[in-house]
Short mmCIF file of C-alpha atoms and ligand atoms in Angstrom, two decimals:
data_model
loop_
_atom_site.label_atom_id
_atom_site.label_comp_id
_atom_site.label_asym_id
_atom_site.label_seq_id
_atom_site.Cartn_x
_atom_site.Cartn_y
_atom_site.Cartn_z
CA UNK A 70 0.00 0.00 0.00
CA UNK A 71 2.75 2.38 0.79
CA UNK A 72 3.56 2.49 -3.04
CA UNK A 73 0.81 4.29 -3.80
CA UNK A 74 0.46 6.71 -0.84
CA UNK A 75 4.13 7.96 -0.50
CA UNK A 76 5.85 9.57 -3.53
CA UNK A 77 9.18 8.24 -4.38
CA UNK A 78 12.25 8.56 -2.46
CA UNK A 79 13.46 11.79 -3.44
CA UNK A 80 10.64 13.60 -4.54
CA UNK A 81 7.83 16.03 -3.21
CA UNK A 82 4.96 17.36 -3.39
CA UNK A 83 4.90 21.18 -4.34
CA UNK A 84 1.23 21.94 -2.21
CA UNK A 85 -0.60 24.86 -2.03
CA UNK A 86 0.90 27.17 0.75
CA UNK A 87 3.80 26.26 -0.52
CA UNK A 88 3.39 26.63 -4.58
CA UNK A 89 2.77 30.39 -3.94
CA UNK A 90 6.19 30.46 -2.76
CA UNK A 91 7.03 28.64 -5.85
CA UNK A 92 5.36 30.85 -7.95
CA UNK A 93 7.11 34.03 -6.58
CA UNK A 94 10.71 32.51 -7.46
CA UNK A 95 9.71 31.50 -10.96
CA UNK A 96 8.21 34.77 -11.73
CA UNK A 97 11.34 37.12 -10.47
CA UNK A 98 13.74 34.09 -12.25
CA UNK A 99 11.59 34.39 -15.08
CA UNK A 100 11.38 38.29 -15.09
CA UNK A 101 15.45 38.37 -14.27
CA UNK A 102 15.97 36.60 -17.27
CA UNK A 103 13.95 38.34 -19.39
CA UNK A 104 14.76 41.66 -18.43
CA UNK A 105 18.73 40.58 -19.63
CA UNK A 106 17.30 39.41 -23.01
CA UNK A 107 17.24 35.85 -21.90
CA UNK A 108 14.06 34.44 -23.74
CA UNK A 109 12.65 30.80 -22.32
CA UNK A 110 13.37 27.32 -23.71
CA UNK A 111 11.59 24.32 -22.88
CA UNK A 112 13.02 20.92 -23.65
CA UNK A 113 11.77 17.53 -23.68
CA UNK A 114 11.95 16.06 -19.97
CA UNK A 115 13.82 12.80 -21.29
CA UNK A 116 16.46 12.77 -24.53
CA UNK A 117 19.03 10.13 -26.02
CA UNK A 118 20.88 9.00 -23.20
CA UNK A 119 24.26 9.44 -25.53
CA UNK A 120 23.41 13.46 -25.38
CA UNK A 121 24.31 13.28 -21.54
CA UNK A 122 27.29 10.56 -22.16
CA UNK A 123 28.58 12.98 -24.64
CA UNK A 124 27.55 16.54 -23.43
CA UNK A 125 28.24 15.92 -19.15
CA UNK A 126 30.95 13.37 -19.38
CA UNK A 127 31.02 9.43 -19.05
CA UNK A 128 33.40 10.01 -15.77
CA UNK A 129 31.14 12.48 -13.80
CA UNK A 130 29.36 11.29 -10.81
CA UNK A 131 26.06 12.08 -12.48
CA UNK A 132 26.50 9.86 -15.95
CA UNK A 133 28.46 6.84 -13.55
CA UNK A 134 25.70 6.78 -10.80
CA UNK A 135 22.76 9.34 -11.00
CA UNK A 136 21.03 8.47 -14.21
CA UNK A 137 17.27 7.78 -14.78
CA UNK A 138 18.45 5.35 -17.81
CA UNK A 139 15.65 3.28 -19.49
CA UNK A 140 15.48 1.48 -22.91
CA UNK A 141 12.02 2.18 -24.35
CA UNK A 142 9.95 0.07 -26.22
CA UNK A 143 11.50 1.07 -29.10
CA UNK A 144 14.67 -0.32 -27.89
CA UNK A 145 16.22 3.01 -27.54
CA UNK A 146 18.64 3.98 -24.88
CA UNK A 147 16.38 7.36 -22.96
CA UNK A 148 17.73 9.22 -19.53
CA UNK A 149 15.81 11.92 -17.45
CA UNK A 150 17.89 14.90 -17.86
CA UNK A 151 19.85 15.09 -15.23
CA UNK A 152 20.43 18.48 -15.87
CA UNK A 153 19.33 21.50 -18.34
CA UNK A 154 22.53 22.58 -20.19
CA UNK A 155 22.65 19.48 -22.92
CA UNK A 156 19.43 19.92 -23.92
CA UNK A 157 19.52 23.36 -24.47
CA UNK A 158 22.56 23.03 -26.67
CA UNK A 159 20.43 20.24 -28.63
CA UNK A 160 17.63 22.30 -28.91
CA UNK A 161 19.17 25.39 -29.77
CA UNK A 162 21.35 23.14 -32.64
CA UNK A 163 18.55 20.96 -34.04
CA UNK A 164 15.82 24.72 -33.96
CA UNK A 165 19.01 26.70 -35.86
CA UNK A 166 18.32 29.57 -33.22
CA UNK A 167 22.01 30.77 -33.74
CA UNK A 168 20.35 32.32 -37.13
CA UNK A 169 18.76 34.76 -35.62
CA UNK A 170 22.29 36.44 -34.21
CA UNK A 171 24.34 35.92 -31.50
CA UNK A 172 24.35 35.73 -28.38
CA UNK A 173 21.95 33.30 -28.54
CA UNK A 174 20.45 33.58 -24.85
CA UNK A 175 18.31 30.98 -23.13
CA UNK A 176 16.72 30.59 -19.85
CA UNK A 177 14.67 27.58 -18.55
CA UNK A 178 12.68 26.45 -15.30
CA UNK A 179 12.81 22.87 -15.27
CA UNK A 180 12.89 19.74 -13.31
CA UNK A 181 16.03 17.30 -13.45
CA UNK A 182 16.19 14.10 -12.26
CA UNK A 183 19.40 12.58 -10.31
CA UNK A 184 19.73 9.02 -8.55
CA UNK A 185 21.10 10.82 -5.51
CA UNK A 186 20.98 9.62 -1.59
CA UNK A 187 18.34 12.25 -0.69
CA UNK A 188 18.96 14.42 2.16
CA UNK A 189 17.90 17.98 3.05
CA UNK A 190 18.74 20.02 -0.24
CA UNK A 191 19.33 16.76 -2.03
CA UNK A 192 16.47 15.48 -4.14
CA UNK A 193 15.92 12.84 -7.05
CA UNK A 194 13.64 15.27 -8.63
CA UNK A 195 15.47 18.83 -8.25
CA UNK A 196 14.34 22.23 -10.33
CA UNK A 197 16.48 24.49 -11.51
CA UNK A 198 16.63 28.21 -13.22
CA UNK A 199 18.88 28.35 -15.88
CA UNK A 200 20.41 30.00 -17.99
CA UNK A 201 22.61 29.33 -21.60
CA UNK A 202 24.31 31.80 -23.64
CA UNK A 203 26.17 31.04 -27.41
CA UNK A 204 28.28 33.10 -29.09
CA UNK A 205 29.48 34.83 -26.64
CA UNK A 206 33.33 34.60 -25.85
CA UNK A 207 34.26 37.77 -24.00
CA UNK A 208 34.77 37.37 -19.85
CA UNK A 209 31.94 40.53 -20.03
CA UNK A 210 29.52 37.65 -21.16
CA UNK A 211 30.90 35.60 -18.10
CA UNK A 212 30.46 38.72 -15.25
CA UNK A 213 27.12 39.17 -17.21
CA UNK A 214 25.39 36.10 -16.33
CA UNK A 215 26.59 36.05 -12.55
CA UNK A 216 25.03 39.48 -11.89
CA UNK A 217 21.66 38.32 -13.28
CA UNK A 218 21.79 35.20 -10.92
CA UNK A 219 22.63 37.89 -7.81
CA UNK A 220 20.36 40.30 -8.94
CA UNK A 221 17.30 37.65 -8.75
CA UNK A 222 18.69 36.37 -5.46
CA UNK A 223 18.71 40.08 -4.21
CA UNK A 224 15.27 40.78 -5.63
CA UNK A 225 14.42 37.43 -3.71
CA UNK A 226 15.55 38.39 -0.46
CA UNK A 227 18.48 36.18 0.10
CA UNK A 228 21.25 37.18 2.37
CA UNK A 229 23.25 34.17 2.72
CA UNK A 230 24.54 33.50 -0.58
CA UNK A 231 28.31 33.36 -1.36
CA UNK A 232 30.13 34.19 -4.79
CA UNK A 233 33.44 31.33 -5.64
CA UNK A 234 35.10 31.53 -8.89
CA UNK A 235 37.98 29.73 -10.51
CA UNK A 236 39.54 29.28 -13.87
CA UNK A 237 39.59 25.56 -15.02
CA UNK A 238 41.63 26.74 -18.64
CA UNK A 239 41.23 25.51 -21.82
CA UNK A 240 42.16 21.77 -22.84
CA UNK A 241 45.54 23.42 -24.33
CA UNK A 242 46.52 24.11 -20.83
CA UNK A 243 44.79 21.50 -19.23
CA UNK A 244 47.23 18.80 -20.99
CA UNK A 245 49.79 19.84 -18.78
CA UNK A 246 47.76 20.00 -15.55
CA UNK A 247 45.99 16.37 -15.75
CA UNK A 248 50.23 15.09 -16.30
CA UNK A 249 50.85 17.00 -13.12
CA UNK A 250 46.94 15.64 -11.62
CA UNK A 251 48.12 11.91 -12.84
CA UNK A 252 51.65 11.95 -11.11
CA UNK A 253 50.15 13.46 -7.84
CA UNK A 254 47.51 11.28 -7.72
CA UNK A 255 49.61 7.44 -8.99
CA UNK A 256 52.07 8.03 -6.00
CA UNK A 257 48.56 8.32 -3.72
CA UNK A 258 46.67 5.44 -5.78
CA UNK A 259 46.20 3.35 -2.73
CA UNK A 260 43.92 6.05 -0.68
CA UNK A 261 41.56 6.67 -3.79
CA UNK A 262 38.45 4.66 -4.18
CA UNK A 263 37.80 2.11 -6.73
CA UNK A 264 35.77 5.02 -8.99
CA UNK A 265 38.38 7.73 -8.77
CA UNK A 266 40.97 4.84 -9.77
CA UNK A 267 39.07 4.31 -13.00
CA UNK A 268 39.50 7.98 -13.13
CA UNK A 269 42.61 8.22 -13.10
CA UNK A 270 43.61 7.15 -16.40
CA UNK A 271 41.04 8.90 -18.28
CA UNK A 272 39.83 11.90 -16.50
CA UNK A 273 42.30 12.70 -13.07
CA UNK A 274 39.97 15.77 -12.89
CA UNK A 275 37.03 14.53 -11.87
CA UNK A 276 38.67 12.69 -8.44
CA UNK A 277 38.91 16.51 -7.27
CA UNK A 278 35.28 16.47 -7.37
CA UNK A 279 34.71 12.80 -5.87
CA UNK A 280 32.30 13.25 -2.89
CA UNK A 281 33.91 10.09 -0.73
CA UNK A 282 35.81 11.69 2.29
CA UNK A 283 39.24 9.99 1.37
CA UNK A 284 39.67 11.34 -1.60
CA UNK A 285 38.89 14.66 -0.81
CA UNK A 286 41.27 14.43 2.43
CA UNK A 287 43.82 13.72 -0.68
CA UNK A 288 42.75 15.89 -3.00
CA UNK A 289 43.43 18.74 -0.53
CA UNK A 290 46.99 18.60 -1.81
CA UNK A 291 46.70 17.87 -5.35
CA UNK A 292 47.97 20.62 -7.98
CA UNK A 293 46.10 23.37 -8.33
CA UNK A 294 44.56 24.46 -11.99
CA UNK A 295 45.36 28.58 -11.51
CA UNK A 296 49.37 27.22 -11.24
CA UNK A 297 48.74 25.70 -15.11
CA UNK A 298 46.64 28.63 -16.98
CA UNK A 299 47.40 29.43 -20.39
CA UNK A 300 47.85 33.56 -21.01
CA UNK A 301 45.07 33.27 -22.71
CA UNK A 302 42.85 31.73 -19.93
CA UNK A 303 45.01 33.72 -17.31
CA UNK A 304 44.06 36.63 -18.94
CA UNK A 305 40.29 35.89 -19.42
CA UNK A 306 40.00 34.89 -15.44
CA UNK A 307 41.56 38.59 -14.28
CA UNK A 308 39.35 40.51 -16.95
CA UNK A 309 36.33 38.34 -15.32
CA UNK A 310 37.39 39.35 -12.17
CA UNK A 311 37.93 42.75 -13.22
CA UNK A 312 34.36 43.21 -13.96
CA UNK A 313 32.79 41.70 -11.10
CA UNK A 314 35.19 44.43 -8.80
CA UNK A 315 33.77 47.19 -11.14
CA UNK A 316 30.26 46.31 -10.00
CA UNK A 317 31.16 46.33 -6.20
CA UNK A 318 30.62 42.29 -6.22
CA UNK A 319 32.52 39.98 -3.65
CA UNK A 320 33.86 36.98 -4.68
CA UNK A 321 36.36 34.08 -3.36
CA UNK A 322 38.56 32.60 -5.51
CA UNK A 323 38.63 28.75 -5.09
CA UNK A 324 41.20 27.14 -6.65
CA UNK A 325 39.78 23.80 -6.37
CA UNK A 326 36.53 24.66 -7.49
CA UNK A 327 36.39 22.14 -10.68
CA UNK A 328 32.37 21.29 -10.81
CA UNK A 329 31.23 18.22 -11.06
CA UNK A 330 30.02 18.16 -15.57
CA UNK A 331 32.83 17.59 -18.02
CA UNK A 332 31.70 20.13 -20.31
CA UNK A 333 33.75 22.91 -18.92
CA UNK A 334 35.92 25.72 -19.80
CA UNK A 335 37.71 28.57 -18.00
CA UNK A 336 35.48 30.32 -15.98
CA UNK A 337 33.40 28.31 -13.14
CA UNK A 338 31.28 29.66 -10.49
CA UNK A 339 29.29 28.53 -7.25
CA UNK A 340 26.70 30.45 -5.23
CA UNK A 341 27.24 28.63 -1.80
CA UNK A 342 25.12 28.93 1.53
CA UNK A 343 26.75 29.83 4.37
CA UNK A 344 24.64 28.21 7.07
CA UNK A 345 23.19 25.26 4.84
CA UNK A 346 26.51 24.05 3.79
CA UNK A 347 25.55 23.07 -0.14
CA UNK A 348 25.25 25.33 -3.53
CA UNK A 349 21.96 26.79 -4.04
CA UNK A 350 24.08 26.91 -8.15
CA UNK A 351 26.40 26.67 -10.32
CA UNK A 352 27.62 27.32 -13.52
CA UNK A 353 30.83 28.62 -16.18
CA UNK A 354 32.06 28.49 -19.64
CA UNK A 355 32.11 25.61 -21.83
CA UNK A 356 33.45 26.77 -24.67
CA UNK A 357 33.64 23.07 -26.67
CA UNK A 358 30.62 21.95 -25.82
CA UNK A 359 28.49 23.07 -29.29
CA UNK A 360 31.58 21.83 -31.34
CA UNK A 361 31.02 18.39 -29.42
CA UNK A 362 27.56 18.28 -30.57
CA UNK A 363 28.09 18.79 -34.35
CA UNK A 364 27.88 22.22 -34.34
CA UNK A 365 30.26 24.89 -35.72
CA UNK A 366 32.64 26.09 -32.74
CA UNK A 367 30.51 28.03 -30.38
CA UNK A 368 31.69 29.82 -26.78
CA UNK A 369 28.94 28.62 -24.66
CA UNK A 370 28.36 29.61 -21.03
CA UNK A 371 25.84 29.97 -18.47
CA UNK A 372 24.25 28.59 -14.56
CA UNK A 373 21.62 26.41 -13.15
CA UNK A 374 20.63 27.44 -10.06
CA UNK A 375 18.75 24.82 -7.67
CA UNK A 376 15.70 26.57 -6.67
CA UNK A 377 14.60 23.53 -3.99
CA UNK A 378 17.97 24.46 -2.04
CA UNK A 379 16.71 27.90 -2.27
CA UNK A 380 13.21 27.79 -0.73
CA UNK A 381 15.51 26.54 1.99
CA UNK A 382 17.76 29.41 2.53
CA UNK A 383 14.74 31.66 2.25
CA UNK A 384 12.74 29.70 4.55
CA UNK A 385 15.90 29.53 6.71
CA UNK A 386 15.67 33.11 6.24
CA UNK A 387 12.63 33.99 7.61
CA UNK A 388 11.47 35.78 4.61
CA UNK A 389 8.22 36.70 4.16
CA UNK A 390 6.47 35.72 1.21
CA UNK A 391 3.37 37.41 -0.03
CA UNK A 392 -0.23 35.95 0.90
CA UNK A 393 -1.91 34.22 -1.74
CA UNK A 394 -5.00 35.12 -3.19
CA UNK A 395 -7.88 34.80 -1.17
CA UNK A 396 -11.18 34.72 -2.41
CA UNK A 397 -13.08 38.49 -2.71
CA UNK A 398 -16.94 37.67 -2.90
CA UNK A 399 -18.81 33.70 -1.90
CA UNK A 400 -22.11 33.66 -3.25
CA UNK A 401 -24.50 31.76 -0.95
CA UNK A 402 -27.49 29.87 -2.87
CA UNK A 403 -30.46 28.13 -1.75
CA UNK A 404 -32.23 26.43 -4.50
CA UNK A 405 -31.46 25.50 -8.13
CA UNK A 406 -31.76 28.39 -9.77
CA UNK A 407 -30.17 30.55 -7.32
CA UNK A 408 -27.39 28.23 -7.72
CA UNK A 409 -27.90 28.84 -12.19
CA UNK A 410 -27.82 32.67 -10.69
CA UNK A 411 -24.62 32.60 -8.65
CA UNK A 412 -23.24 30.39 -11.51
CA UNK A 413 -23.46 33.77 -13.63
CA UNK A 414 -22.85 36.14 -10.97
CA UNK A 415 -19.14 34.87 -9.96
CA UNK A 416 -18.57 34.00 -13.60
CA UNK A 417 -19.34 38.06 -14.19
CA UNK A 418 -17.15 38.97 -11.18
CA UNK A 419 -14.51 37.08 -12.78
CA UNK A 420 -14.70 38.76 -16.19
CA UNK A 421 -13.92 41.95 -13.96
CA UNK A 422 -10.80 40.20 -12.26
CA UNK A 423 -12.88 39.57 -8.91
CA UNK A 424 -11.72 36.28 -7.14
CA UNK A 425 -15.31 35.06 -6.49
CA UNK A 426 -17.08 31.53 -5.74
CA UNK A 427 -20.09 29.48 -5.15
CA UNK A 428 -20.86 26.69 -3.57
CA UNK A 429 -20.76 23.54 -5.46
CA UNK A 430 -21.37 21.16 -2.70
CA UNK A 431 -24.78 21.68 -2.41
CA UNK A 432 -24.37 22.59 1.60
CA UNK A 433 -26.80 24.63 3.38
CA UNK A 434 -27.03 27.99 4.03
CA UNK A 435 -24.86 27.86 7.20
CA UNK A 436 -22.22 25.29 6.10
CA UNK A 437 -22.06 27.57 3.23
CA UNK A 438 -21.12 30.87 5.81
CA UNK A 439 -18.83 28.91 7.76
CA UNK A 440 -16.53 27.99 4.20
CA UNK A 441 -16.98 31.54 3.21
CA UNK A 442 -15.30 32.37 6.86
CA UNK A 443 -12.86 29.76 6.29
CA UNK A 444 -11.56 31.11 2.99
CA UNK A 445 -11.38 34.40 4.02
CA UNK A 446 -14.19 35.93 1.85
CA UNK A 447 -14.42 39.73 2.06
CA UNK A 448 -17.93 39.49 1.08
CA UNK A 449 -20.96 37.02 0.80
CA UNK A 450 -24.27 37.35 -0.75
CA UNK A 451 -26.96 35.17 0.30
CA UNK A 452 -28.98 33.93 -3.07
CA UNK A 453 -32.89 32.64 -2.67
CA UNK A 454 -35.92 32.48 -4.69
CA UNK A 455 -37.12 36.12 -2.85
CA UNK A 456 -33.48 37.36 -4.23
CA UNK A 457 -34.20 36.16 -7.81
CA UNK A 458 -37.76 37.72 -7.86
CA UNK A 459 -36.79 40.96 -6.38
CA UNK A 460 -33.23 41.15 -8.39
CA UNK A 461 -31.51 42.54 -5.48
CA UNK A 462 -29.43 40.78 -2.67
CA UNK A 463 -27.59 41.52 0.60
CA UNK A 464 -24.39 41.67 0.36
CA UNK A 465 -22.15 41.93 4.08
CA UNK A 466 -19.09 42.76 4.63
CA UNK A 467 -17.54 39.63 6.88
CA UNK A 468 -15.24 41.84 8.91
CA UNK A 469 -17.47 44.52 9.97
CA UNK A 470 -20.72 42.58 9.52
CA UNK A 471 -22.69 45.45 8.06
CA UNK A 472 -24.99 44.76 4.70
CA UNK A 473 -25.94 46.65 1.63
CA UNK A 474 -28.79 46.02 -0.59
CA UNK A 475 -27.49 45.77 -4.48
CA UNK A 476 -28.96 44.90 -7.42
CA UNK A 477 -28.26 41.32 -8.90
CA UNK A 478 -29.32 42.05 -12.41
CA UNK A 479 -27.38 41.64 -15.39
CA UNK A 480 -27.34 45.39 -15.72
CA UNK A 481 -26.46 46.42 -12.46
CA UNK A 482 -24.64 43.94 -10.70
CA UNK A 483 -21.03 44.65 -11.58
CA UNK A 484 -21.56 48.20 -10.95
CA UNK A 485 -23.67 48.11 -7.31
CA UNK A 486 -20.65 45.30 -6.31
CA UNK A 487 -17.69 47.81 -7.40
CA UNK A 488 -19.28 50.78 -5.73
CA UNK A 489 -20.20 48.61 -1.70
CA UNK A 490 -16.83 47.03 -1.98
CA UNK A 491 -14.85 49.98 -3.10
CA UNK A 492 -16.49 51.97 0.22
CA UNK A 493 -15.46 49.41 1.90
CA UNK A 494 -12.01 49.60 1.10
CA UNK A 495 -12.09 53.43 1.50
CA UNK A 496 -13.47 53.33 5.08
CA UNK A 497 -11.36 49.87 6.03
CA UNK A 498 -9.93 50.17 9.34
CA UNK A 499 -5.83 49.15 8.36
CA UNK A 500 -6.72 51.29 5.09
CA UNK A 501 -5.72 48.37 2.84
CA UNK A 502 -7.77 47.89 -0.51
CA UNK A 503 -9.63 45.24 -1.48
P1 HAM B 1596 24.94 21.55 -11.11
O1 HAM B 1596 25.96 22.17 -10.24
O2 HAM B 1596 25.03 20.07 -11.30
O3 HAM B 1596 25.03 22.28 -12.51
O4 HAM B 1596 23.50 21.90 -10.58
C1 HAM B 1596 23.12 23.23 -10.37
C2 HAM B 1596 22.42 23.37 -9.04
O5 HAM B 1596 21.32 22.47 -8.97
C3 HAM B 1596 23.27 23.00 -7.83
O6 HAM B 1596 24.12 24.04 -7.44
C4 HAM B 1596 22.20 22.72 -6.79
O7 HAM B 1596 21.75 23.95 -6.23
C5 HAM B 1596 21.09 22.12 -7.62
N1 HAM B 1596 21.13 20.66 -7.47
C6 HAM B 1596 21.93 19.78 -8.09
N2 HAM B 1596 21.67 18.53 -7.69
C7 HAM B 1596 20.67 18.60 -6.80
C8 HAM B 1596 19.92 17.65 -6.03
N3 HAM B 1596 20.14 16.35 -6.14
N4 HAM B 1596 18.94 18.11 -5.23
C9 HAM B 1596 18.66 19.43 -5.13
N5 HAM B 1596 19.34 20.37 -5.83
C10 HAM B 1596 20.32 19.97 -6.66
C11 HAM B 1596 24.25 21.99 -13.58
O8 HAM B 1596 23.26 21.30 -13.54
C12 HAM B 1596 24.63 22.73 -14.83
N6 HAM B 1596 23.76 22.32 -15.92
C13 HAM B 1596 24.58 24.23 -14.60
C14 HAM B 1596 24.99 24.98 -15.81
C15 HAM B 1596 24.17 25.55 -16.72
N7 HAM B 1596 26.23 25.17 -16.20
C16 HAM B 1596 26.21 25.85 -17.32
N8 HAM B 1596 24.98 26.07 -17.65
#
């Protein structure tokens, strides 16, 4: 029975009370985006698993053990996305969206889907704001990007957000580094576990990023990527840094700050919390990545940003989040066709943008009151047959308790309603509108 009344492991339920909170990050990501030219891009929830082999590496901790991987009946290899960045690439490839002038700029809100041990800020099925930009190759695009993810964090009321950055190079200068990564690493071999062994040979990189406690305790002293930096990249990491100072933004630099995808280049960047310990997102260049998929070579860079691990800090935060909207006017109906009536009523107070209802439950009169109290309605008018014949109704005001007679007619209705509740809000104690 359990398997039907529990979701899975590693998933939840997004229910009102807490959707509105939801709704309110999506909208200022959304708006962020948008207001930086950033135009959405919605991609299909599951793709050829060889995207992700190809696009976030075959060595990352997310291809070797976090996959939703499925053959369909088609016989085809599928995986969840794990993450938004391949699929964007795909999509903005296969749609030819680099016709229209570059940048290209992308943003999505989307859920990913990651065989993880779930924990607090750790879930199989995470969301994330993102966003991609192609074309681009200049470390402006890079300081560009990160000020849009701070700006939406600001807008959101989040204090306890970090800024790390780091310079992973270029695979010129990279050669050089994963010789230096391979020595370090062979003398160690027998503290590494059996995955980061595998590693070594064909991707020493990725052990920096290995999550079991050994192998970070040696990975503490393993070469750093800064000491390795081509001019080029060197160059590129001061000018981003250059920027960010311009704009008054703090940053760290971490030096071993390599990110758990394969796909990137230079510049990386994580927004950590403080207090909860984990990234609330991450992101940098990966200037190879559109080349990999078949297309001409592209700079590509951009973030994901978890926006579960975020509700956290903000609800760690104490911040306040705006009420939801509560309904304005109940219609109370005894009898059929005061019930037809109020059917037409609320459906006119909606045309006017009035949060309205009825009851549809076919309660009584005071079961009907008592929801009206419980949902918070401003106002209720009672419906009857006396109503109907006379065209006019009470309507009360459920804070003060005092009524007005208005007209109910087709002609009249919207106009007697706008006039009792606007005096209302004029004379309402705390002043607020309705
Ligand atoms: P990522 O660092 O793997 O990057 O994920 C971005 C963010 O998603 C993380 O910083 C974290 O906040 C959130 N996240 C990841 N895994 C989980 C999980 N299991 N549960 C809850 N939240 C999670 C990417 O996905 C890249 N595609 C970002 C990017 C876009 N880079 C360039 N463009």
């Amino acid at each position: 029975m359990e398997l039907i009344t529990k979701a899975p492991k590693g998933t939840v339920d997004i229910v009102p009370g807490k959707s509105e909170k939801w709704q309110l990050m999506e909208d200022v990501f959304r708006s962020e985006a948008e207001l930086n030219g950033f135009r959405e891009v919605r991609t299909p929830v599951f793709e050829h698993t060889e995207l992700f082999l190809r696009g976030v590496g075959d060595t990352t901790d997310v291809v070797e053990k976090q996959m939703y991987t499925f053959e369909d009946k088609g016989g085809r290899s599928i995986t969840l996305r794990p993450e938004g960045t391949a699929g964007a690439v795909r999509a903005m490839l296969e749609n030819g969206l680099y016709n229209e002038g570059y940048p290209v700029k992308l943003y999505y809100l989307t859920s990913c889907y990651r065989y993880e041990k779930p924990q607090a800020g750790r879930l199989r099925e995470l969301h994330q704001f993102g966003v991609e930009m192609f074309g681009a190759a200049e470390p402006l695009a890079d300081a560009q990007i990160i000020v849009l993810a701070l700006s939406a964090f600001k807008r959101l009321g989040l204090e306890d957000v970090g800024l790390q950055i780091n310079s992973i190079g270029c695979p010129e200068c990279r050669k050089e580094y994963h010789k230096a990564l391979k020595e370090y690493f062979t003398e160690r071999k027998d503290q590494l576990c059996d995955t980061c062994l595998s590693r070594l040979e064909r991707n020493p990189m990725r052990i920096l990023d290995c999550k079991s406690p050994e192998c970070q305790e040696v990975a503490k002293g393993a070469p750093k990527i800064t000491d390795y930096l081509c001019e080029d990249c060197r160059d590129h990491f001061a000018k981003v840094q250059e920027f960010l100072t311009a704009l008054g933004i703090e940053f760290e630099i971490d030096p071993g700050l390599v990110r758990g995808l394969d796909y990137y280049t230079r510049t990386v960047f994580e927004f950590p919390s403080k207090s909860l310990g984990f990234a609330l997102g991450g992101g940098g260049r990966y200037d190879g990545l559109v080349e990999e998929f078949g297309g001409k070579p592209t700079p590509g860079l951009g973030f994901g940003l978890g926006m579960d691990r975020i509700l956290l800090a903000l609800e760690a935060q104490k911040v306040e989040f705006p009420q939801p909207v509560k309904c304005e006017a109940y219609l109370v109906c005894v009898g059929e066709e005061a019930q037809k009536k109020a059917f037409r009523l609320v459906d006119e107070l909606h045309r006017c943008g009035v949060p309205a209802d009825f009851d549809v439950c076919g309660r009584g009169v005071k079961a009907q009151m008592k929801y009206a109290n419980k949902i918070g309605a401003k106002f209720t008018l009672v419906l009857g047959d006396d109503e109907i014949r006379q065209g006019k109704a009470a309507m009360k005001n459920m804070k003060t308790g005092e009524t007005k007679t208005i007209s109910i007619t087709e002609e009249d209705f919207i106009n007697d309603y706008v006039t009792v509740s606007t005096e209302a809000a004029d004379f309402s104690e705390d002043g607020v509108f309705f």
